[in-house]
PDB file of C-alpha atoms in Angstrom:
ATOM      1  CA  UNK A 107      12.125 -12.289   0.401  1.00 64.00           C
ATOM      2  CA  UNK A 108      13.035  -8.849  -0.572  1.00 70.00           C
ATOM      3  CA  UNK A 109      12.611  -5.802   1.892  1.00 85.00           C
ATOM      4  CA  UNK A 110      12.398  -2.191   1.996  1.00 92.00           C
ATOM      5  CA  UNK A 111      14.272  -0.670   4.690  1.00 94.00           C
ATOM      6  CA  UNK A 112      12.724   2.933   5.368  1.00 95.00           C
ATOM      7  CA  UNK A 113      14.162   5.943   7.241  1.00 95.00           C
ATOM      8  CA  UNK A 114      13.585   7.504   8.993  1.00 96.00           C
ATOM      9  CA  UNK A 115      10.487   6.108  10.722  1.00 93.00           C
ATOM     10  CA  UNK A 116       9.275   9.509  12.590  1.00 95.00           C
ATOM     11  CA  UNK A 117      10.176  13.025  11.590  1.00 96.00           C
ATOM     12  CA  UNK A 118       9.511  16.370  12.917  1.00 97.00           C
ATOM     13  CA  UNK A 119      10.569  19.344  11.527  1.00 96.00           C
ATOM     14  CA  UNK A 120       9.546  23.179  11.290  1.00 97.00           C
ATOM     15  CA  UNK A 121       7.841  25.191   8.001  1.00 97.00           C
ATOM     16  CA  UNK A 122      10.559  25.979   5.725  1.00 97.00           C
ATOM     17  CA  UNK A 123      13.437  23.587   6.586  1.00 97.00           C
ATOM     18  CA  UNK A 124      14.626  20.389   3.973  1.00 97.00           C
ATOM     19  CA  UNK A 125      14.073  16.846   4.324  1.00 97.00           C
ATOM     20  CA  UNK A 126      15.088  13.752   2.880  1.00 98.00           C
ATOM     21  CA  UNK A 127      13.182  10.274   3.119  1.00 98.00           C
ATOM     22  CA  UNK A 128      15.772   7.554   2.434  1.00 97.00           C
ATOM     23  CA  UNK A 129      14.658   4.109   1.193  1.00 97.00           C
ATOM     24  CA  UNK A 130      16.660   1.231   0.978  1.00 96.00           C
ATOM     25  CA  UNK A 131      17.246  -2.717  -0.001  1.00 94.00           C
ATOM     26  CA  UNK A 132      20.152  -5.466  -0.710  1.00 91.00           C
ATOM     27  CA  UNK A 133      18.305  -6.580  -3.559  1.00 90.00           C
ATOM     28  CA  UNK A 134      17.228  -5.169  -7.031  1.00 92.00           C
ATOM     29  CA  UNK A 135      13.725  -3.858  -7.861  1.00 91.00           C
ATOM     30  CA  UNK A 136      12.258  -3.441 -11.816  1.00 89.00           C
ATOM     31  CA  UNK A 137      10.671  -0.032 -10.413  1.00 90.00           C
ATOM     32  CA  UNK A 138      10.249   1.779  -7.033  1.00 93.00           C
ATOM     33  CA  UNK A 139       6.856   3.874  -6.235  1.00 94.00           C
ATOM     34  CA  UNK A 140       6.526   6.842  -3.353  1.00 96.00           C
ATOM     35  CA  UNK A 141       2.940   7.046  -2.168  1.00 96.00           C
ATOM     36  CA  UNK A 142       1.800   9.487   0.588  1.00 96.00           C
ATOM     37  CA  UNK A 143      -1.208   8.568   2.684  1.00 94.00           C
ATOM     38  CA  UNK A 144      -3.404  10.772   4.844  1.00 92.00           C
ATOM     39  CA  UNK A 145      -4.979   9.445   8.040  1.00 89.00           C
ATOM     40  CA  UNK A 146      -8.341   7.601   7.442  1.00 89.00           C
ATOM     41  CA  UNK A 147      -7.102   6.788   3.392  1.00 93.00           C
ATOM     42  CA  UNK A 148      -5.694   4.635   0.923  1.00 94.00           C
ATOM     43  CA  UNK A 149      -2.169   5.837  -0.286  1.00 94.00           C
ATOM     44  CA  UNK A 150      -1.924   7.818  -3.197  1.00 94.00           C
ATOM     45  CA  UNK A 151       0.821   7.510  -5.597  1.00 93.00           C
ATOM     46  CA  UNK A 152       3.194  10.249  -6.310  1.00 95.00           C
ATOM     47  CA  UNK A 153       5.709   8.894  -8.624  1.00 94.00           C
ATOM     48  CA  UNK A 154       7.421   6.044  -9.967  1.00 92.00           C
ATOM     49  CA  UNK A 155      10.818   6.021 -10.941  1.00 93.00           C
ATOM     50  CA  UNK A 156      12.338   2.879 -13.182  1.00 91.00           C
ATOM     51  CA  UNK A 157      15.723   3.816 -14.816  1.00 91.00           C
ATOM     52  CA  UNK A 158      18.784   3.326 -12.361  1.00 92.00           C
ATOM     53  CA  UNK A 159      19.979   6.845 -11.589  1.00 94.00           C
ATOM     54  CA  UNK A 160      16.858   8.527 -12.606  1.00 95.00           C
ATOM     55  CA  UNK A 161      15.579  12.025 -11.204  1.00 96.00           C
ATOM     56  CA  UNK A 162      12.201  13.081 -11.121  1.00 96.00           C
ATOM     57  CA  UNK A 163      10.713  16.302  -9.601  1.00 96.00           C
ATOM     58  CA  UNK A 164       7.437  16.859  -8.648  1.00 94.00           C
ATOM     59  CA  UNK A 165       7.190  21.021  -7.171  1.00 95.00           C
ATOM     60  CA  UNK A 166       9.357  20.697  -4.015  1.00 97.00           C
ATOM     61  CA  UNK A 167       9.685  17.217  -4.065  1.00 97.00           C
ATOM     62  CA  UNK A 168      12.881  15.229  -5.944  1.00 97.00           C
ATOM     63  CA  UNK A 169      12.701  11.745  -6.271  1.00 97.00           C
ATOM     64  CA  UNK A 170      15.982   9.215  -7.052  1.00 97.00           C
ATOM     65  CA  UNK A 171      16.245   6.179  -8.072  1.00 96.00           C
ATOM     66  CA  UNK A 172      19.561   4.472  -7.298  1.00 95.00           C
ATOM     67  CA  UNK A 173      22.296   3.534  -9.552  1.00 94.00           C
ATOM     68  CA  UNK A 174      22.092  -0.091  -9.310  1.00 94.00           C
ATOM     69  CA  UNK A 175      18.093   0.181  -8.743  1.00 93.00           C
ATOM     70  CA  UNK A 176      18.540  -0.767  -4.835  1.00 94.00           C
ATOM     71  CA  UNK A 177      17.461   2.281  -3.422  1.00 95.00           C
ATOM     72  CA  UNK A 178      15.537   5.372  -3.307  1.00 97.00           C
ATOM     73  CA  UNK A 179      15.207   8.865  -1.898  1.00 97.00           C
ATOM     74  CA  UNK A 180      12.617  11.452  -1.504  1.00 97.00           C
ATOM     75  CA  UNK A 181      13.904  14.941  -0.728  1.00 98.00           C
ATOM     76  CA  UNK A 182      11.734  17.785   0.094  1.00 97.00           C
ATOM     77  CA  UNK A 183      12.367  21.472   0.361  1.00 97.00           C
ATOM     78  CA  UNK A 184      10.854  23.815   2.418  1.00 97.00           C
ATOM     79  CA  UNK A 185       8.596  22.144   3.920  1.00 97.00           C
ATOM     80  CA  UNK A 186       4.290  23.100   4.225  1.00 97.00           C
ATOM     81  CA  UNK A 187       2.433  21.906   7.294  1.00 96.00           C
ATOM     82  CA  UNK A 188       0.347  20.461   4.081  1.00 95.00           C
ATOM     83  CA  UNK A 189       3.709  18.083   3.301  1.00 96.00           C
ATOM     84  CA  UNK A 190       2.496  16.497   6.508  1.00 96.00           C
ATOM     85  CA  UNK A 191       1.357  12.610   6.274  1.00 95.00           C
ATOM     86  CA  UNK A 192       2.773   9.830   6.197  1.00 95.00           C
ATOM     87  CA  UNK A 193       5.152   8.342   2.899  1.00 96.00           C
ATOM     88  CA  UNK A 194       5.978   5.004   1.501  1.00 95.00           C
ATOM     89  CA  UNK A 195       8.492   3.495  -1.101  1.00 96.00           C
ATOM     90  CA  UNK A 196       7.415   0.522  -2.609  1.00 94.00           C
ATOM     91  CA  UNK A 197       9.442  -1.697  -4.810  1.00 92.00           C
ATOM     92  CA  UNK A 198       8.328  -3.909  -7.791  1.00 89.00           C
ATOM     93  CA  UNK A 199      10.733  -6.693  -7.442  1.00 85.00           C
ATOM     94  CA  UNK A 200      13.126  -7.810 -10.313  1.00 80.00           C
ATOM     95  CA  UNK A 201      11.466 -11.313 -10.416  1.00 74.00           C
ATOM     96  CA  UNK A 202       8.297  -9.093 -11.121  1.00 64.00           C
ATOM     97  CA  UNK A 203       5.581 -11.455  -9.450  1.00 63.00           C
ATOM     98  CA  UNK A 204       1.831 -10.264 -11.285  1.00 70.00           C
ATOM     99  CA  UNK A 205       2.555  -6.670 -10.036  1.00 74.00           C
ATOM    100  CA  UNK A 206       2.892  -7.434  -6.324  1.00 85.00           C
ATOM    101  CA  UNK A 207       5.053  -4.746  -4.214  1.00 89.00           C
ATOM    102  CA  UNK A 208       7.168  -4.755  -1.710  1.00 91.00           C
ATOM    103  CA  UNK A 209       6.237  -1.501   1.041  1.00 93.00           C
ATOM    104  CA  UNK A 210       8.623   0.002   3.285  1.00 94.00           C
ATOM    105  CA  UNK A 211       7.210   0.908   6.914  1.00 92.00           C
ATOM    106  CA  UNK A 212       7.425   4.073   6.176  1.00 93.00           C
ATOM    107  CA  UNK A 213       7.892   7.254   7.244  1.00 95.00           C
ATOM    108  CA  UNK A 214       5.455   9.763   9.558  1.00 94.00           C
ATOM    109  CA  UNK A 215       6.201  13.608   8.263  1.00 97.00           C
ATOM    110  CA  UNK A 216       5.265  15.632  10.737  1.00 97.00           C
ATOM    111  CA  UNK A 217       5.870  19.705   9.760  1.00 97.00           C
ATOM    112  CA  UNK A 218       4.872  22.722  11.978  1.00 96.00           C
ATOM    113  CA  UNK A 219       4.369  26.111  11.480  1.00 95.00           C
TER     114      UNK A 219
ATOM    115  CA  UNK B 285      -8.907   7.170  -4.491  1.00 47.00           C
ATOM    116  CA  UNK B 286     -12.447   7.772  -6.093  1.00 55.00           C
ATOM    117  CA  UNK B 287     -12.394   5.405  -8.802  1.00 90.00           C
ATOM    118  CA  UNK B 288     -11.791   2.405  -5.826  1.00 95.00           C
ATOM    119  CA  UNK B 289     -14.669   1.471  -3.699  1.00 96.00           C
ATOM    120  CA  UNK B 290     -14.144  -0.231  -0.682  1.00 97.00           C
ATOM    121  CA  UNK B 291     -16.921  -1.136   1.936  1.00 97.00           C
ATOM    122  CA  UNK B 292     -17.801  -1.030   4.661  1.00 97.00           C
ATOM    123  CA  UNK B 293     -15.172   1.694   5.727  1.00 97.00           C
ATOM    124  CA  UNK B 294     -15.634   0.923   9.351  1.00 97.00           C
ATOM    125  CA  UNK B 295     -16.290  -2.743   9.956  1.00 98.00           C
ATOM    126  CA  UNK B 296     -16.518  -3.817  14.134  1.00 98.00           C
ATOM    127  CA  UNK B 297     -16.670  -7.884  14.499  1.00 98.00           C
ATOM    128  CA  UNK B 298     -16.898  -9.425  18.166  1.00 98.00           C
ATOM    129  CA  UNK B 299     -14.032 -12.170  17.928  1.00 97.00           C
ATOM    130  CA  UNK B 300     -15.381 -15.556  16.629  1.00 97.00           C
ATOM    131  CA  UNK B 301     -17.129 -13.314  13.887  1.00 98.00           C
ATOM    132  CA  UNK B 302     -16.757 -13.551  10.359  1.00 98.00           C
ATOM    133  CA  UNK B 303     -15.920 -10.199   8.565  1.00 98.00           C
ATOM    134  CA  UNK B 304     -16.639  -9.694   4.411  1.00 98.00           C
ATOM    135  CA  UNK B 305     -14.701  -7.089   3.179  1.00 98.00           C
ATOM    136  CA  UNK B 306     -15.959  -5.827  -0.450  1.00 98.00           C
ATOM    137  CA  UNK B 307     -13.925  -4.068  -3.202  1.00 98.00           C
ATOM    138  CA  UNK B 308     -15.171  -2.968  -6.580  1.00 97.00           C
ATOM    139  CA  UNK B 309     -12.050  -1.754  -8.562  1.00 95.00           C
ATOM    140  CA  UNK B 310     -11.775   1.041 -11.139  1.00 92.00           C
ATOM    141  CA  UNK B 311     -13.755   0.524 -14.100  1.00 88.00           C
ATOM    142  CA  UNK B 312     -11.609  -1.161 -16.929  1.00 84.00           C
ATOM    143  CA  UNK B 313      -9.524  -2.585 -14.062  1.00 88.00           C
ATOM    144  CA  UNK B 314      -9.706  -6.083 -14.285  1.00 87.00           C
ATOM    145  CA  UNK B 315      -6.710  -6.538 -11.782  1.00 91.00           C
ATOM    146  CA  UNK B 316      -6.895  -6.618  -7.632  1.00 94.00           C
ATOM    147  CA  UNK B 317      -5.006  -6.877  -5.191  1.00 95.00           C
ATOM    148  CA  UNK B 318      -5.765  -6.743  -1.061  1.00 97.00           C
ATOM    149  CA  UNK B 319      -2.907  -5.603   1.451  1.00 97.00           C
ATOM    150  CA  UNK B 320      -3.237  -5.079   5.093  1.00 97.00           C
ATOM    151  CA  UNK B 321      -1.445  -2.531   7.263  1.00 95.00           C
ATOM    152  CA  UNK B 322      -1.200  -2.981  10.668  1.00 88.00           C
ATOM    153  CA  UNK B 323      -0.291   0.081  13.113  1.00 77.00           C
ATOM    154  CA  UNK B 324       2.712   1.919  12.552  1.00 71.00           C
ATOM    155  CA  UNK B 325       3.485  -0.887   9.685  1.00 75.00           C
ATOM    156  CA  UNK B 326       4.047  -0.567   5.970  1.00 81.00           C
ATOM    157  CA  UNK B 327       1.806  -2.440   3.599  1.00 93.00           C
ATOM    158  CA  UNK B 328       1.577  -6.418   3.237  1.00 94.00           C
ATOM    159  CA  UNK B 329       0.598  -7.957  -0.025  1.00 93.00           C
ATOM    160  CA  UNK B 330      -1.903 -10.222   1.055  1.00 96.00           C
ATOM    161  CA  UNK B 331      -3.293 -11.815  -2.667  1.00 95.00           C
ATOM    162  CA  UNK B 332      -3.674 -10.984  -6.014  1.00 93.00           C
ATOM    163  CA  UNK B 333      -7.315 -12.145  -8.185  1.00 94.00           C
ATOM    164  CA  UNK B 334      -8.364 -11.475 -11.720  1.00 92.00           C
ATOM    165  CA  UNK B 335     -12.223 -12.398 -12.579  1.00 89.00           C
ATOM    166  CA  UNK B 336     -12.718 -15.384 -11.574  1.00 89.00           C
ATOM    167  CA  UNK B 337      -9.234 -16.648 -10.783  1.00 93.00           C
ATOM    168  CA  UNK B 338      -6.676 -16.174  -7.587  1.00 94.00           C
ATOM    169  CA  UNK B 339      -2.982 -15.482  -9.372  1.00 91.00           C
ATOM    170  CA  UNK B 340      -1.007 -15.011  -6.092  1.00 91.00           C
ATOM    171  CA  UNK B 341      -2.273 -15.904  -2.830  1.00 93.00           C
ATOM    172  CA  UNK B 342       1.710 -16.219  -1.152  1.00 91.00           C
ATOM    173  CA  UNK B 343       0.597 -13.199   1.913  1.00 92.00           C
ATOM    174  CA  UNK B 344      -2.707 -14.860   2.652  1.00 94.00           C
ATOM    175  CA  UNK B 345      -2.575 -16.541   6.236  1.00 94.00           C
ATOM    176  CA  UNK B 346      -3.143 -20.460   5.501  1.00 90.00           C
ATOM    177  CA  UNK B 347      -6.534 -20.390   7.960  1.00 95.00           C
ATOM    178  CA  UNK B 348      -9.208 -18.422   7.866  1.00 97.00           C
ATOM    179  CA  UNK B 349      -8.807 -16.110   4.997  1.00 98.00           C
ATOM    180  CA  UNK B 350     -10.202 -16.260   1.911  1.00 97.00           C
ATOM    181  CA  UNK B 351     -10.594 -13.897  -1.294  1.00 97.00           C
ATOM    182  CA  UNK B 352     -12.851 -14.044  -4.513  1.00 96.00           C
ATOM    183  CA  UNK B 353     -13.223 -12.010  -7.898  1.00 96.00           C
ATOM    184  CA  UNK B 354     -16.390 -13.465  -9.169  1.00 93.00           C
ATOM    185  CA  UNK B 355     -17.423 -12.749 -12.703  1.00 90.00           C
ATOM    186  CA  UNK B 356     -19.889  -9.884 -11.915  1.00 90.00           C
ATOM    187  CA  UNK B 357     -19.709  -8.053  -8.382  1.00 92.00           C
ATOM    188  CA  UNK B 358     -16.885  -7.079  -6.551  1.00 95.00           C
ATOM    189  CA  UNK B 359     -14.264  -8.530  -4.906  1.00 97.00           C
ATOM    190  CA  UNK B 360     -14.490 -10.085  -1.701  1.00 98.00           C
ATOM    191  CA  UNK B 361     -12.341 -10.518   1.291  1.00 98.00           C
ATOM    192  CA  UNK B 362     -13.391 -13.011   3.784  1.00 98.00           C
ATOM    193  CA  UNK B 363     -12.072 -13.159   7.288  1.00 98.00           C
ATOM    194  CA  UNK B 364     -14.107 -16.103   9.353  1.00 98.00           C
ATOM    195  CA  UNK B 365     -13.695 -16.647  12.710  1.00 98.00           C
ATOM    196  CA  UNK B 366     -11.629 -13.209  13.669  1.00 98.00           C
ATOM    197  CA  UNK B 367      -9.727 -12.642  16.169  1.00 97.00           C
ATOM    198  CA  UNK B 368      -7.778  -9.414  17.827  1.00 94.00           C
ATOM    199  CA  UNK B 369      -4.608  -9.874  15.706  1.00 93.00           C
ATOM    200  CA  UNK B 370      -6.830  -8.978  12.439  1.00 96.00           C
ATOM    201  CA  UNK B 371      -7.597  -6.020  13.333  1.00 96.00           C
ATOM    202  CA  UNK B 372      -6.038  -3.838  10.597  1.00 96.00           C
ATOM    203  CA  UNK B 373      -6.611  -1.427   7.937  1.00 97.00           C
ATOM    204  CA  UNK B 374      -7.359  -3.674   4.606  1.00 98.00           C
ATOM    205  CA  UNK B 375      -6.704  -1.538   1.103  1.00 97.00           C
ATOM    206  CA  UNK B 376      -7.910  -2.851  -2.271  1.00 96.00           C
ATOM    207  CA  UNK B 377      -6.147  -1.308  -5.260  1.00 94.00           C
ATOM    208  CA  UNK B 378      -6.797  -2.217  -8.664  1.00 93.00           C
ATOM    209  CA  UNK B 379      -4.904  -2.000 -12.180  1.00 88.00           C
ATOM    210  CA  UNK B 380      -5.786  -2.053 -15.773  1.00 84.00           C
ATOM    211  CA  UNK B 381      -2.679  -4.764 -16.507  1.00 76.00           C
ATOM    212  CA  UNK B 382      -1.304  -6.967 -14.210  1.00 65.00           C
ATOM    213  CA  UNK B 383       2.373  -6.931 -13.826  1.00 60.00           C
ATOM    214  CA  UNK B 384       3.253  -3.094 -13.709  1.00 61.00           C
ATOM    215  CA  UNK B 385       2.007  -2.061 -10.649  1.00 59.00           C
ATOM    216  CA  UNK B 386      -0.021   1.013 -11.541  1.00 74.00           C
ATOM    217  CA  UNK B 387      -2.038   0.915  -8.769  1.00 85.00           C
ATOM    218  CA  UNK B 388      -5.049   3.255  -7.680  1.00 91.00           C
ATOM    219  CA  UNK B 389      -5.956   2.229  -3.927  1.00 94.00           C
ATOM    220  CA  UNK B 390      -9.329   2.250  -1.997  1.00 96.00           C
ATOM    221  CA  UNK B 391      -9.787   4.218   0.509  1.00 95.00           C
ATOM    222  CA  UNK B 392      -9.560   1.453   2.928  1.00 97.00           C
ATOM    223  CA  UNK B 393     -11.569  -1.039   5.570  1.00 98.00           C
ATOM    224  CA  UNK B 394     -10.600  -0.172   8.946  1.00 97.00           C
ATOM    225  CA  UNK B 395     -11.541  -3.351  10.743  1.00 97.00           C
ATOM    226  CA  UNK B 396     -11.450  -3.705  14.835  1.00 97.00           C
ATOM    227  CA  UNK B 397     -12.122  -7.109  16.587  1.00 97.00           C
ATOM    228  CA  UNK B 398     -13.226  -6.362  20.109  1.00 96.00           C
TER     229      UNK B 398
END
């Protein structure tokens, strides 16, 4: 069974400082998603990353995909109470079962003004 | 989340109850799959239908659950005979192929046994 090890599980920071989201396996994944959910909703996705070593941006948020396509980091910079929610990586495993992914536990963002 | 209906969003079963979860995917979406998140817990896969067939069912629990994707209507998630430990928040997401993931979730059942 492959898992997603997420970390960290809480984090509180103030407007304006940098954060990174770290997301990790032993095993290899075909693709790796980062969702954020609000409270009382479904996640929504914000990217997907599928090439080993790939870097996407998205505003103030830079996604990675690992070299050997094992693990995964979201970094934001300065941080907006509106970053606030919670995010999850989710991996597509290599043996690619009808589009079933594995979720981290991920990680509560908490940022204050 | 628009394009994924789930319903009820609130759903309260006394235990012994049977709970029917409904999900009516994106249209052009022939793909769906249910997960379950428990408190302060990622998402579980729980099973994956197309119309009219079950293609993975490996995260269902072997008693008492049950999912369908009949022909015409949504999709349906059965819980019979609940008990505390179900209750959960269950997402529906749905995808135009199978096999890539491209997910659009539901807003979410947010189910409590009492």
């Amino acid at each position: 069974t492959q898992l997603l090890e997420q970390s960290p599980q809480f984090l509180s920071i103030q407007e304006g400082e940098n954060l990174t989201v770290y997301c990790n396996s032993s095993s290899v994944f075909s693709s790796l998603q980062w969702y954020r959910q609000e409270p009382g909703e479904g996640p929504v996705l914000l990217v997907t990353v599928v090439t080993g070593g790939e870097v996407k941006k998205l505003k103030r948020l830079t996604f990675q995909f690992g070299d050997a396509r094992k693990d995964s980091s979201l970094h934001i910079t300065a941080a907006q109470p509106g970053d606030t929610g919670l995010y999850l990586c989710a991996g597509l495993p290599s043996y690619n079962q009808g589009g079933k992914l594995i979720f981290g536990q991920g990680t509560e963002l908490s940022v204050k003004p | 989340n628009a394009g994924v209906m789930q319903n009820p969003r609130h759903l309260v079963r006394r235990r012994g109850q049977e709970a029917r979860l409904r999900c009516s995917p994106m249209k052009g979406h022939s793909h769906v799959y249910w997960y379950r998140q428990l408190p302060e817990e990622g998402l579980k896969f729980m099973v994956y239908l197309q119309k009219e067939n079950i293609i993975d069912e490996s995260g269902m629990p072997k008693e008492r659950f049950s999912a369908e994707f009949p022909k015409e209507g949504p999709s349906i998630l059965r819980i019979q005979q609940v008990v505390r430990g179900d209750s959960a928040a269950y997402f529906c997401a749905s995808s135009p192929l199978g096999g890539e993931a491209s997910y659009t979730f539901g807003s979410g059942t947010r189910l409590t046994v009492v």
